[in-house]
Structure formats: structure tokens, C-alpha cells
Amino acid sequence: MSTIQKHTEIIKTLAAKAGFDHCGIAKAQVLNEDAKRLETWLSKGMHGTMQYMENHFDLRIDPSKLVPGAKSVITLLLNYFPEQQQSEFVPQVSKYAYGNDYHEVIRTKLKLFLQNIKEQVGEVQGRGFVDSAPVLERAWAQKAGIGWIGKNGNLITKQSGSFFFIATLIVDLELVYDDAFAKDYCGTCTKCIDACPTDAIHPDKVIDGSKCISYFTIELKEALIPENMKGKFDDWMFGCDVCQDVCPWNRFSKFTAEIHFTPIPEILNFSKSDWEALTEESFKSIFKNSPLKRTKFEGIKRNLNFIQQ
Ligand code: B12
Ligand code: SF4
Ligand code: SF4
């Protein structure tokens, strides 16, 4: 077995040991095709007010600008599909936000993963990323052979659907590369396009972020949600899972084994009137480790008012 093969085997074993559900590896290179898609998406204003998506375009398409001498992009998935879910008659929270904030949970795992790699492989320069960095995470996951980009824009795996977070570790170490995922198992299905409450899904796997409920309820910082969206949110108060809930591949979702994603009891138990009665003080204490803190208390109240009017 060559050294490169040995290192690859060690890394895949360590990824599983760190608790990641899938690990795939792609050669670090400039993402020319994705750059075009990203450019078109931005030029059409599909990022809405998410200004950060306009920043660092060159870093987003070239991993060597994030890690000098980058050779490999390791993609890791962490399943968040919860065993228990909210009742459908209360303000809806996306499943990814039921437990503790995934940024913190995954950052801890990435740190441990890189430290273990250094211990077993030797001097490796690397940086771990999850979500907030200028990395095209779905594109790398597809290139690392983990799954395909569905019509709903999500990365889907054949074994267990799409309720996964994606994390990336870019390293200056040469490894054995997985073949990019060549197939697309959406076929003639259009369930996600048909079900999207705000028609944010275009036919060509392009998601108009500026029309997505997730954008309005989490990313939009303005005090009011545009009037033309009234009545379209189907009770979604934080994020939206519609295009994943209807996806036939999510019949294969398995419950997460990550204890930090155990639902905060209030997310499961709160009735409509509990959400209405929630004070800022209680919000800060109950949701101190939750992704809900991104919108702050005012954001939750704004969203709640919007879906109830
Ligand atoms: C901005 C953003 C959003 C925005 C915009 C959404 C969007 N589709 O871009 C908003 C706020 C709306 C959003 C919503 C959600 N998001 Co978001 N979001 C991001 C973020 C930060 C950047 C995405 C991005 O670069 N968009 C720009 C467009 C152009 O890129 P893209 O959609 O990723 O598409 C690329 C590839 O898919 C590829 N591609 C597209 N079409 C095709 C076609 C072919 C043939 C091929 C080969 C490739 C290809 O090319 C594109 C350019 O590289 C990423 C984290 C990250 N750093 O990547 C998370 C991320 C994509 N989001 C995630 C999640 C979980 C969600 C939600 C499900 C949350 C929720 N329940 O409310 C929804 C799903 C909405 C949807 N259907 O996409 C996960 C996705 C996990 C997965 N399994 O795919 C990510 C990866 C975060 C993470 N680290 O886990 N999100
Ligand atoms: S998350 Fe909801 S609003 Fe956004 S694209 Fe999917 S179904 Fe449409
Ligand atoms: S719902 Fe159908 S079209 Fe949409 S992502 Fe899933 S399989 Fe593909």
C-alpha cells in the first residue's frame, strides 16, 4: 500500500471516529463550472440581502486561496434527522434547528479530526469549515462522490437522503480521490418544485434564495417580511423543510446519533400560545445554544406575527 493510500485510509477511519456519517475526498482545484453558476446566481440577485455571498468570490472558487498549497478537499456529512418531531399544528421550526447550534458542534469535531490527522500522519496544514466560510460545500460534496445535487438544490445521498450538514476540511496533503458522483437520481420527479410554497425552486437546480422561506425567516434582517409573501409560509417560523420532507429519498433518513442534536424540549412541546407568550429573557435562556439565536428574539416574534396574520 502506498503512503498516499495509507494516509487516505487513516483519514477515512478518523472521520468516522470523530462521528461524521460520510467522508469523501476530492482533488483541490479551481471550480470553473461552479464559478459560472455562482456568478449567474449572484447577477440575478438570488442572494437577496445576503451581502456576504458577494464577498470573497475568488476564495469561494479556489481552495488554495484558503489553504496555501491545498491538495485535497475532504467533505464530511453529519446527519441531523431527529427521532421526534414537532406537532404539525404549532409554528414550525426546521429540523436542523431542533438541537444545539451545528456550527459549534461541528467545529469541535473538525478540530479533533485535524488534530488526530496530525498525530497519525505528521505535519499537515489544514483548515476546517462549516457553513459560514466562502466554500461551495454542496459542490465539493458532489465532487467527492458523496451524492448528487437534487432539483431542490440539496445534496442527496442514496443511502440516507438529505438531512445532513456538510463540513469541509482543506489540507495540503495528497490523498486518493473519490470519483465525482456522476448520476442524478431525481429522474422525472418534481415533488419539491411542486411543493415549494413560494416557488423558489427553478427547474434547473437553481434556488432563488431571495424567495426561500429559510431566507425570509432566518437571514432577512429587516423588521418586516414583504407583504407579497403573506399567506405563503405554511406556518414556517424558522427555516423550511418542505422541499426535503416531500423528497422520496428522505424515506431513507436514519435518526441522528449526535446527542447535541437532541431536540430542546421547548421546540417539541411549545404550543402556539407558548411561543406567543415567550419573553426575551426566557428566549435567551432556553435558546442560548440553539440556531434560533441567529434571528434574535425580535426575529422570532416578527416571523410569528407574520405567519399568524
Ligand atoms: C446561502 C445559503 C442558503 C441561502 C440560499 C440557498 C441556496 N440554495 O444557495 C438560504 C438562506 C435560502 C438557504 C436555505 C437553506 N439551506 Co443553506 N446555505 C447557504 C450557504 C451558506 C451557501 C450556499 C451557496 O453557495 N449558494 C450559492 C449557490 C449558487 O450555490 P449552491 O446552491 O450551493 O449550488 C452550487 C452547487 O450545488 C452546484 N450545482 C448547482 N446546480 C448544479 C447542477 C449540476 C449538474 C452540478 C454538477 C452542480 C450544480 O453549483 C452551485 C455553485 O457551485 C451554504 C453553506 C456553504 N458555505 O456552502 C448553506 C447550505 C447549502 N444550506 C444548507 C441547508 C441545510 C439549508 C436549508 C435546508 C435550511 C432550512 N431547512 O431552512 C435551506 C434549503 C434551501 C434550498 N432548497 O436550497 C446546507 C445544505 C445541506 C445539504 N444536504 O445540501 C448547507 C451546505 C449548510 C451546511 N454546512 O450544512 N441556504
Ligand atoms: S426551503 Fe422551503 S421555501 Fe426554500 S426552496 Fe425549499 S420548499 Fe422552497
Ligand atoms: S423531491 Fe424529487 S426532484 Fe426534488 S430533489 Fe427529491 S427526488 Fe429530486
Coordinates of N, CA and C and ligand atoms in Angstrom, one line a residue, residues 148 150-152 156 185-186 189-193 243 246-249, ligand 3:
W148 N -25.7 13.4 -5.1 CA -25.9 14.4 -6.2 C -26.7 15.6 -5.7
G150 N -29.8 17.6 -5.8 CA -31.2 17.4 -6.3 C -31.8 18.6 -6.9
K151 N -33.0 18.4 -7.5 CA -33.7 19.6 -8.0 C -34.0 20.6 -7.0
N152 N -34.1 20.2 -5.7 CA -34.3 21.1 -4.6 C -33.0 21.8 -4.2
I156 N -28.0 15.1 -2.0 CA -28.8 13.9 -1.5 C -27.9 12.7 -1.6
Y185 N -30.3 10.9 -9.3 CA -31.4 10.0 -9.1 C -32.7 10.8 -8.9
C186 N -32.9 12.0 -9.4 CA -34.2 12.7 -9.3 C -35.1 12.2 -10.4
C189 N -39.1 13.0 -11.3 CA -39.8 13.6 -10.1 C -39.7 15.1 -10.1
T190 N -40.8 15.7 -9.6 CA -40.8 17.2 -9.5 C -41.5 17.6 -8.2
K191 N -41.5 16.7 -7.2 CA -42.3 16.9 -6.0 C -41.8 18.2 -5.3
C192 N -40.5 18.4 -5.2 CA -40.0 19.6 -4.5 C -40.5 20.9 -5.2
I193 N -40.3 20.9 -6.5 CA -40.7 22.1 -7.3 C -42.2 22.4 -7.0
C243 N -39.2 21.2 0.9 CA -38.6 20.5 -0.3 C -37.8 19.3 0.1
V246 N -40.8 16.4 1.3 CA -41.5 15.7 0.2 C -40.6 14.8 -0.7
C247 N -39.3 14.9 -0.4 CA -38.4 14.2 -1.3 C -38.4 12.7 -1.0
P248 N -38.7 11.9 -2.0 CA -38.8 10.4 -1.8 C -37.5 9.8 -1.2
W249 N -36.4 10.4 -1.5 CA -35.1 9.9 -1.0 C -35.0 10.0 0.6
Ligands
SF4_3 S1 -38.3 15.7 -4.5 FE1 -37.8 14.6 -6.4 S2 -37.0 16.1 -7.8 FE2 -36.9 17.0 -5.7 S3 -34.9 16.6 -5.0 FE3 -36.2 14.9 -4.3 S4 -36.1 13.3 -5.9 FE4 -35.2 15.2 -6.8

